[in-house]
């Protein structure tokens, strides 16, 4: 039953994409809706650790983790074992019909590990967007207010409400409206692009003024924020920003929701990004890395908010699927047993050192930022802060041609981000960074 172990090294044996990938891509063109795109059409056959093996036998270094999902690595033995065992036991009953322990155990883990010592409850869903939708439902139910406040550069999903909450038009919103009402947008703390020297407290005051003027406290159900923005460009707010926003929410009876779907579960070097400044959200949304590649998402929050929702008010056919739940329990175990938060901090040290060296030679690297194993460079025209999205495209494409999966992001499309599996070996990370440095040298 066991697959042969995959060597943790890069090995390119065909042109990229190879002939089998090209064949599959031709079938795809005829069968798959083009609205669903792929950053690089190499079709994957299997994967382990930080290596993807494509259908032509090429071994690629994965510095994206399927967008921050396989933090425990591809085919983590504990996850594989738990999933296999659960599939054979039972795959579905619907928790709303016949409950099972695995769901309860995941909620216990979430309640214990998310920020804050208060009494908590959790509810499980399938996708990040669904978790965000439910967090808003819970906040509205608890407050009896409608207004939802989100930030510039935010990304919260592709469903109708979460599209409304997402800041970027192309590709997420364009021609997909009308959007859900009662969504407001205020300024994010974006140290690289804010006025020089603006503190986190000043940036928070700017956002709070907008909230009070545009929405009004008595209409604001919740403030929703990614503690470090993901798709928007790995924007780390200035210190003091999040605590000041959270304090304003507390003082005004507004529910503070942290969207930790991309930042959660050891990615930033802590269990959650909010831990860094001791910020305690009222509600927190999680997904992605929680279940090591199986679809699972959650809302976790203060018992008094969560308990307010009427019985039957939350749910869904597949939410908290038992196979996903055991994958989550195994992933969390792996994070603890292998100190993956510590691993994320070690990755940060390696990556930021390499990025700083690159920046010396390349003034097109305007900013280096991130936390833990969530690191990025923002590309600009040298001597300016004018975004250079073409450079990002060229560099990402050059990495792909060399067998290293990197991703771009950012409101301006000019940010290259790294989200390696936290179990990546130092040698493989180094090799990936050398390829990226070569791509920067040839394309910038
Ligand atoms: N909130 C903070 O990062 C998903 C999006 C990929 P779903 N980010 C990857 C794409 O282009 O669709 C994300 C996120 C944050 C919510 C979501 C949404 O999570 O599981 O994709 O619905």
Coordinates of N, CA and C in Angstrom, one line a residue, residues 76-272:
X76 N 2.0 14.0 4.8 CA 2.5 13.8 6.2 C 2.1 12.4 6.7
X77 N 3.0 11.6 7.2 CA 2.6 10.2 7.5 C 1.5 10.1 8.5
X78 N 1.4 11.0 9.5 CA 0.3 11.0 10.5 C -1.0 11.3 9.8
X79 N -1.0 12.2 8.9 CA -2.3 12.6 8.2 C -2.7 11.4 7.3
X80 N -1.8 10.9 6.5 CA -2.1 9.8 5.6 C -2.7 8.6 6.4
X81 N -2.1 8.3 7.5 CA -2.5 7.2 8.3 C -3.9 7.4 8.8
X82 N -4.1 8.6 9.4 CA -5.4 8.9 10.0 C -6.6 8.9 8.9
X83 N -6.2 9.5 7.8 CA -7.3 9.6 6.7 C -7.6 8.2 6.2
X84 N -6.6 7.4 6.0 CA -6.8 6.0 5.5 C -7.7 5.2 6.5
X85 N -7.4 5.4 7.7 CA -8.2 4.6 8.7 C -9.6 5.1 8.8
X86 N -9.8 6.4 8.7 CA -11.1 7.0 8.8 C -12.0 6.7 7.6
X87 N -11.4 6.7 6.4 CA -12.1 6.4 5.2 C -12.7 5.0 5.3
X88 N -11.9 4.1 5.9 CA -12.4 2.7 6.0 C -13.5 2.6 7.1
X89 N -13.5 3.5 8.1 CA -14.5 3.4 9.2 C -15.8 4.0 8.7
X90 N -15.9 5.2 8.4 CA -17.0 5.9 7.8 C -16.6 7.2 7.3
X91 N -17.2 7.6 6.1 CA -16.8 8.9 5.5 C -17.8 10.0 5.8
X92 N -19.0 9.7 6.1 CA -20.0 10.7 6.2 C -21.2 10.2 6.9
X93 N -21.7 11.0 7.9 CA -23.0 10.7 8.4 C -23.9 12.0 8.4
X94 N -23.2 13.2 8.3 CA -23.7 14.5 8.5 C -23.8 14.8 10.0
X95 N -23.0 15.6 10.5 CA -22.9 15.9 11.9 C -24.3 16.4 12.4
X96 N -25.1 17.0 11.6 CA -26.4 17.5 12.0 C -27.4 16.4 12.1
X97 N -27.0 15.2 11.6 CA -27.9 14.0 11.6 C -27.4 13.1 12.7
X98 N -26.2 12.6 12.5 CA -25.7 11.6 13.5 C -24.2 12.0 13.8
X99 N -24.0 12.6 15.0 CA -22.7 13.2 15.4 C -21.6 12.1 15.6
X100 N -20.4 12.6 15.7 CA -19.3 11.7 15.9 C -18.2 12.5 16.7
X101 N -17.3 11.7 17.4 CA -16.3 12.3 18.3 C -15.3 13.2 17.6
X102 N -14.9 12.8 16.4 CA -13.9 13.6 15.7 C -14.2 15.1 15.5
X103 N -15.4 15.4 15.3 CA -15.9 16.8 15.2 C -15.7 17.5 16.5
X104 N -16.1 16.8 17.6 CA -16.0 17.4 18.9 C -14.5 17.7 19.3
X105 N -13.7 16.7 18.9 CA -12.3 16.8 19.2 C -11.6 17.9 18.5
X106 N -12.0 18.2 17.3 CA -11.4 19.3 16.5 C -11.8 20.6 17.2
X107 N -13.1 20.7 17.6 CA -13.6 21.9 18.3 C -12.8 22.1 19.6
X108 N -12.6 21.1 20.3 CA -11.8 21.2 21.6 C -10.4 21.7 21.3
X109 N -9.7 21.2 20.2 CA -8.4 21.7 19.9 C -8.4 23.2 19.5
X110 N -9.4 23.5 18.7 CA -9.5 24.9 18.3 C -9.7 25.9 19.5
X111 N -10.6 25.4 20.4 CA -10.9 26.3 21.5 C -9.7 26.4 22.4
X112 N -8.9 25.4 22.5 CA -7.7 25.4 23.4 C -6.6 26.2 22.7
X113 N -6.4 26.2 21.4 CA -5.2 26.8 20.8 C -5.4 28.2 20.3
X114 N -6.6 28.6 20.0 CA -6.8 29.9 19.5 C -6.6 31.0 20.6
X115 N -6.2 32.2 20.3 CA -5.9 33.2 21.3 C -7.0 33.4 22.3
X116 N -6.6 33.6 23.6 CA -7.5 34.0 24.7 C -7.8 32.8 25.5
X117 N -8.0 33.0 26.8 CA -8.2 32.0 27.8 C -9.7 31.8 28.1
X118 N -10.5 32.6 27.5 CA -12.0 32.6 27.8 C -12.6 31.4 27.3
X119 N -13.9 31.2 27.7 CA -14.7 30.0 27.3 C -15.0 30.2 25.8
X120 N -14.8 29.1 25.0 CA -15.1 29.3 23.6 C -15.9 28.1 23.0
X121 N -16.5 28.3 21.9 CA -17.2 27.3 21.1 C -16.7 27.4 19.7
X122 N -16.8 26.3 18.9 CA -16.4 26.3 17.5 C -17.5 25.6 16.7
X123 N -17.6 26.0 15.4 CA -18.4 25.3 14.4 C -17.6 25.1 13.2
X124 N -17.8 23.9 12.5 CA -16.9 23.5 11.4 C -17.7 23.7 10.1
X125 N -16.9 24.1 9.1 CA -17.4 24.3 7.7 C -16.4 23.7 6.7
X126 N -16.6 24.0 5.4 CA -15.8 23.3 4.4 C -14.7 24.2 3.8
X127 N -15.0 25.5 3.7 CA -14.0 26.3 3.0 C -13.8 27.6 3.8
X128 N -12.7 28.3 3.5 CA -12.5 29.6 4.2 C -13.6 30.6 4.0
X129 N -14.1 30.7 2.8 CA -15.2 31.6 2.5 C -16.4 31.3 3.4
X130 N -16.7 30.0 3.5 CA -17.9 29.6 4.2 C -17.7 30.0 5.7
X131 N -16.5 29.8 6.2 CA -16.2 30.2 7.6 C -16.4 31.7 7.8
X132 N -15.9 32.5 6.9 CA -16.1 34.0 7.0 C -17.6 34.3 7.0
X133 N -18.3 33.7 6.0 CA -19.8 34.0 5.9 C -20.4 33.7 7.3
X134 N -20.0 32.6 7.9 CA -20.7 32.2 9.2 C -20.2 33.1 10.3
X135 N -19.0 33.6 10.3 CA -18.6 34.5 11.3 C -19.4 35.8 11.3
X136 N -19.7 36.3 10.1 CA -20.5 37.5 9.9 C -21.9 37.2 10.4
X137 N -22.5 36.0 10.1 CA -23.8 35.7 10.5 C -23.9 35.7 12.1
X138 N -22.8 35.2 12.7 CA -22.8 35.1 14.2 C -22.7 36.5 14.8
X139 N -21.8 37.3 14.2 CA -21.7 38.7 14.7 C -22.9 39.5 14.5
X140 N -23.6 39.3 13.4 CA -24.9 40.1 13.2 C -25.9 39.6 14.2
X141 N -26.0 38.3 14.4 CA -27.0 37.7 15.3 C -26.8 38.2 16.7
X142 N -25.5 38.3 17.1 CA -25.2 38.7 18.5 C -25.4 40.2 18.7
X143 N -25.2 41.0 17.7 CA -25.2 42.4 17.9 C -26.6 43.0 17.5
X144 N -27.3 42.3 16.6 CA -28.5 42.9 16.0 C -28.2 44.1 15.1
X145 N -26.9 44.2 14.7 CA -26.5 45.3 13.8 C -26.1 44.6 12.4
X146 N -26.1 45.5 11.4 CA -25.8 45.0 10.0 C -24.4 45.2 9.5
X147 N -23.8 46.3 9.9 CA -22.6 46.8 9.2 C -21.4 45.9 9.4
X148 N -20.7 45.6 8.3 CA -19.5 44.7 8.3 C -18.4 45.6 7.8
X149 N -17.3 45.8 8.6 CA -16.2 46.6 8.2 C -15.0 45.8 7.8
X150 N -14.5 46.0 6.6 CA -13.3 45.3 6.1 C -12.3 46.3 5.7
X151 N -11.1 45.9 5.2 CA -10.0 46.8 5.0 C -9.6 46.8 3.5
X152 N -8.9 47.8 3.2 CA -8.2 47.9 1.9 C -7.3 46.7 1.8
X153 N -7.2 46.1 0.6 CA -6.3 45.0 0.3 C -6.7 43.7 0.9
X154 N -8.0 43.7 1.4 CA -8.4 42.4 2.1 C -8.8 41.4 1.1
X155 N -8.6 40.1 1.5 CA -9.2 39.0 0.7 C -9.9 38.1 1.7
X156 N -11.2 37.8 1.4 CA -11.9 36.9 2.3 C -12.6 35.8 1.5
X157 N -12.6 35.7 0.2 CA -13.2 34.6 -0.5 C -13.9 35.1 -1.8
X158 N -14.6 34.1 -2.4 CA -15.2 34.3 -3.7 C -16.7 34.1 -3.7
X159 N -17.4 33.8 -2.5 CA -18.8 33.8 -2.5 C -19.4 35.2 -2.5
X160 N -20.7 35.3 -2.5 CA -21.2 36.7 -2.7 C -20.8 37.6 -1.6
X161 N -21.1 37.2 -0.4 CA -20.7 38.1 0.7 C -19.2 38.3 0.8
X162 N -18.4 37.2 0.6 CA -17.0 37.4 0.7 C -16.3 38.1 -0.4
X163 N -17.0 38.0 -1.6 CA -16.5 38.9 -2.7 C -16.7 40.4 -2.3
X164 N -17.8 40.6 -1.7 CA -18.1 42.0 -1.3 C -17.0 42.5 -0.2
X165 N -16.5 41.5 0.5 CA -15.5 41.8 1.6 C -14.1 41.9 1.0
X166 N -13.9 41.3 -0.2 CA -12.6 41.3 -0.8 C -12.4 42.6 -1.6
X167 N -11.2 43.2 -1.5 CA -11.0 44.5 -2.0 C -10.7 44.6 -3.5
X168 N -10.1 43.6 -4.1 CA -9.6 43.7 -5.4 C -10.6 43.3 -6.5
X169 N -10.7 44.2 -7.5 CA -11.7 43.9 -8.5 C -11.3 42.7 -9.4
X170 N -10.2 42.9 -10.1 CA -9.7 41.8 -11.0 C -8.8 40.9 -10.2
X171 N -9.0 39.6 -10.2 CA -10.0 38.8 -11.0 C -11.3 38.5 -10.1
X172 N -11.3 39.0 -8.9 CA -12.3 38.4 -8.0 C -13.7 38.9 -8.1
X173 N -13.9 40.1 -8.5 CA -15.2 40.7 -8.4 C -15.8 41.1 -9.7
X174 N -14.9 41.3 -10.7 CA -15.3 42.0 -11.9 C -16.5 41.4 -12.6
X175 N -17.6 42.1 -12.8 CA -18.8 41.7 -13.4 C -19.6 40.6 -12.7
X176 N -19.2 40.4 -11.4 CA -19.9 39.4 -10.6 C -21.0 40.0 -9.6
X177 N -21.1 41.3 -9.6 CA -22.0 41.9 -8.7 C -23.5 41.8 -9.1
X178 N -24.5 42.3 -8.5 CA -24.3 43.1 -7.3 C -23.9 42.3 -6.1
X179 N -23.2 43.1 -5.2 CA -22.6 42.4 -4.0 C -23.5 42.6 -2.8
X180 N -23.2 41.8 -1.8 CA -24.0 41.9 -0.5 C -23.9 43.3 0.0
X181 N -25.0 43.8 0.6 CA -24.9 45.2 1.1 C -24.3 45.2 2.5
X182 N -24.2 46.5 3.0 CA -23.8 46.7 4.4 C -22.3 46.3 4.6
X183 N -21.5 46.4 3.6 CA -20.1 46.1 3.7 C -19.3 47.5 3.5
X184 N -18.5 47.8 4.4 CA -17.7 49.1 4.4 C -16.2 48.8 4.4
X185 N -15.5 49.7 3.7 CA -14.0 49.4 3.6 C -13.3 50.6 4.2
X186 N -12.3 50.3 5.0 CA -11.5 51.4 5.6 C -10.0 51.1 5.4
X187 N -9.1 52.1 5.7 CA -7.7 52.0 5.4 C -7.0 51.0 6.3
X188 N -6.1 50.2 5.6 CA -5.3 49.3 6.3 C -4.0 50.0 6.7
X189 N -3.3 49.5 7.7 CA -1.9 49.9 8.0 C -1.0 49.2 7.0
X190 N -0.3 49.9 6.1 CA 0.5 49.3 5.1 C 1.8 50.1 5.2
X191 N 2.7 49.7 6.1 CA 3.9 50.5 6.4 C 4.7 51.0 5.2
X192 N 4.8 50.1 4.2 CA 5.6 50.5 3.0 C 5.0 51.7 2.2
X193 N 3.7 51.7 2.2 CA 3.0 52.7 1.4 C 2.3 53.8 2.2
X194 N 2.2 53.7 3.5 CA 1.7 54.8 4.3 C 2.7 55.9 4.4
X195 N 2.2 57.1 4.9 CA 3.1 58.2 5.1 C 4.3 57.7 6.0
X196 N 5.5 58.2 5.6 CA 6.7 57.8 6.3 C 6.6 58.0 7.8
X197 N 6.9 57.0 8.6 CA 6.9 57.1 10.0 C 5.5 57.0 10.7
X198 N 4.5 56.7 9.9 CA 3.1 56.5 10.5 C 3.1 55.3 11.4
X199 N 2.7 55.5 12.7 CA 2.7 54.4 13.6 C 1.4 53.6 13.5
X200 N 1.5 52.4 14.1 CA 0.3 51.6 14.1 C -0.9 52.3 14.7
X201 N -0.7 53.0 15.8 CA -1.7 53.7 16.5 C -2.3 54.8 15.6
X202 N -1.5 55.5 14.8 CA -2.0 56.5 13.9 C -2.8 55.9 12.8
X203 N -2.3 54.8 12.3 CA -3.0 54.1 11.2 C -4.4 53.6 11.7
X204 N -4.4 53.1 13.0 CA -5.7 52.7 13.5 C -6.6 53.9 13.7
X205 N -6.1 55.0 14.1 CA -6.9 56.2 14.3 C -7.5 56.6 13.0
X206 N -6.7 56.5 11.9 CA -7.3 56.8 10.6 C -8.4 55.9 10.2
X207 N -8.3 54.6 10.5 CA -9.3 53.6 10.2 C -10.5 53.8 11.0
X208 N -10.3 54.1 12.3 CA -11.4 54.3 13.3 C -12.2 55.5 12.9
X209 N -11.5 56.6 12.5 CA -12.3 57.8 12.0 C -13.2 57.5 10.9
X210 N -12.7 56.6 9.9 CA -13.5 56.2 8.8 C -14.7 55.4 9.2
X211 N -14.5 54.5 10.2 CA -15.6 53.6 10.7 C -16.6 54.5 11.3
X212 N -16.2 55.4 12.2 CA -17.2 56.2 12.9 C -18.0 57.1 11.9
X213 N -17.3 57.6 10.9 CA -17.9 58.6 10.0 C -18.8 57.8 9.0
X214 N -18.3 56.7 8.4 CA -19.0 56.1 7.4 C -20.1 55.1 7.9
X215 N -19.8 54.5 9.0 CA -20.8 53.4 9.5 C -21.5 53.9 10.7
X216 N -20.8 54.3 11.7 CA -21.4 54.7 13.0 C -21.4 53.4 13.9
X217 N -21.0 53.7 15.1 CA -20.9 52.5 16.1 C -22.2 51.7 16.2
X218 N -23.3 52.4 16.2 CA -24.5 51.7 16.5 C -25.0 50.8 15.3
X219 N -24.3 51.0 14.2 CA -24.6 50.2 13.0 C -23.6 49.1 12.7
X220 N -22.5 49.1 13.4 CA -21.4 48.2 13.1 C -21.5 46.9 13.9
X221 N -21.7 45.8 13.1 CA -21.8 44.5 13.8 C -20.4 44.0 14.0
X222 N -19.5 44.1 13.1 CA -18.1 43.5 13.2 C -17.1 44.2 12.4
X223 N -15.9 44.1 12.8 CA -14.7 44.5 12.0 C -14.0 43.1 11.7
X224 N -13.7 43.0 10.4 CA -13.1 41.7 9.9 C -11.7 42.0 9.4
X225 N -10.7 41.4 9.9 CA -9.4 41.7 9.4 C -8.5 40.5 9.4
X226 N -7.6 40.4 8.3 CA -6.5 39.4 8.3 C -5.4 40.1 9.1
X227 N -4.9 39.5 10.2 CA -3.8 40.1 11.0 C -2.6 40.3 10.2
X228 N -2.3 39.5 9.2 CA -1.3 39.8 8.1 C -2.1 39.5 6.9
X229 N -2.2 40.4 6.0 CA -3.0 40.2 4.8 C -2.2 39.2 3.8
X230 N -3.0 38.3 3.3 CA -2.4 37.3 2.4 C -2.4 37.7 1.0
X231 N -3.5 37.4 0.3 CA -3.7 37.7 -1.1 C -3.3 39.2 -1.4
X232 N -3.7 40.0 -0.5 CA -3.5 41.5 -0.7 C -2.0 41.9 -0.8
X233 N -1.1 41.0 -0.4 CA 0.3 41.3 -0.6 C 1.2 41.1 0.7
X234 N 0.8 40.2 1.5 CA 1.6 39.9 2.7 C 1.9 41.2 3.5
X235 N 0.8 42.0 3.7 CA 1.0 43.2 4.3 C 0.9 43.0 5.9
X236 N 2.0 43.4 6.5 CA 2.1 43.3 8.0 C 1.8 44.6 8.6
X237 N 0.7 44.8 9.3 CA 0.4 46.1 9.8 C 1.5 46.6 10.8
X238 N 1.6 47.9 11.0 CA 2.6 48.4 11.9 C 2.2 48.0 13.3
X239 N 3.2 47.7 14.2 CA 2.9 47.3 15.6 C 2.0 48.3 16.2
X240 N 1.0 47.8 17.0 CA 0.1 48.7 17.7 C -1.2 48.9 16.9
X241 N -1.2 48.6 15.6 CA -2.4 48.8 14.8 C -3.6 47.8 15.2
X242 N -3.2 46.5 15.2 CA -4.3 45.5 15.6 C -4.8 45.7 17.0
X243 N -3.9 45.9 18.0 CA -4.4 46.1 19.4 C -5.3 47.3 19.5
X244 N -5.0 48.4 18.7 CA -5.9 49.6 18.8 C -7.2 49.3 18.2
X245 N -7.3 48.6 17.0 CA -8.6 48.3 16.4 C -9.4 47.4 17.3
X246 N -8.7 46.4 17.9 CA -9.4 45.4 18.8 C -9.9 46.2 20.0
X247 N -9.2 47.2 20.5 CA -9.6 47.9 21.7 C -10.9 48.8 21.4
X248 N -10.8 49.4 20.2 CA -12.0 50.2 19.7 C -13.2 49.3 19.6
X249 N -13.1 48.1 19.1 CA -14.2 47.1 19.0 C -14.7 46.8 20.4
X250 N -13.8 46.5 21.3 CA -14.2 46.1 22.7 C -15.0 47.3 23.3
X251 N -14.5 48.5 23.1 CA -15.1 49.7 23.8 C -16.5 50.0 23.2
X252 N -16.8 49.5 22.0 CA -18.0 49.9 21.3 C -19.0 48.7 21.0
X253 N -18.7 47.6 21.6 CA -19.6 46.4 21.4 C -19.6 45.9 19.9
X254 N -18.5 46.1 19.2 CA -18.4 45.6 17.9 C -17.5 44.3 17.9
X255 N -18.0 43.3 17.2 CA -17.3 42.0 17.2 C -16.0 42.1 16.4
X256 N -14.9 41.8 17.0 CA -13.6 41.8 16.3 C -13.3 40.4 15.8
X257 N -13.3 40.3 14.4 CA -13.1 38.9 13.8 C -11.8 38.9 13.1
X258 N -10.9 38.0 13.5 CA -9.6 37.8 12.9 C -9.8 36.7 11.8
X259 N -9.5 37.0 10.6 CA -9.5 36.0 9.5 C -8.0 35.4 9.5
X260 N -7.9 34.3 10.1 CA -6.5 33.6 10.2 C -6.5 32.4 9.3
X261 N -7.3 32.5 8.2 CA -7.3 31.3 7.3 C -6.0 31.1 6.6
X262 N -5.3 32.2 6.3 CA -3.9 32.0 5.6 C -2.8 32.0 6.7
X263 N -3.0 32.8 7.8 CA -1.9 33.0 8.7 C -1.9 31.9 9.8
X264 N -2.9 31.2 10.0 CA -3.1 30.3 11.2 C -2.3 29.1 11.1
X265 N -2.2 28.4 12.3 CA -1.6 27.1 12.4 C -0.1 27.1 12.1
X266 N 0.6 27.9 12.9 CA 2.1 27.9 12.9 C 2.8 28.6 11.8
X267 N 2.0 29.0 10.8 CA 2.6 29.6 9.6 C 3.5 30.8 10.0
X268 N 3.1 31.7 10.9 CA 3.8 32.9 11.2 C 4.8 32.7 12.3
X269 N 5.0 31.5 12.8 CA 5.9 31.2 13.9 C 5.2 31.2 15.3
X270 N 3.9 31.4 15.3 CA 3.1 31.2 16.5 C 1.9 30.4 16.0
X271 N 1.1 29.9 16.9 CA -0.1 29.2 16.5 C -0.9 30.1 15.6
X272 N -1.1 31.4 16.0 CA -1.9 32.3 15.2 C -1.1 33.6 15.1

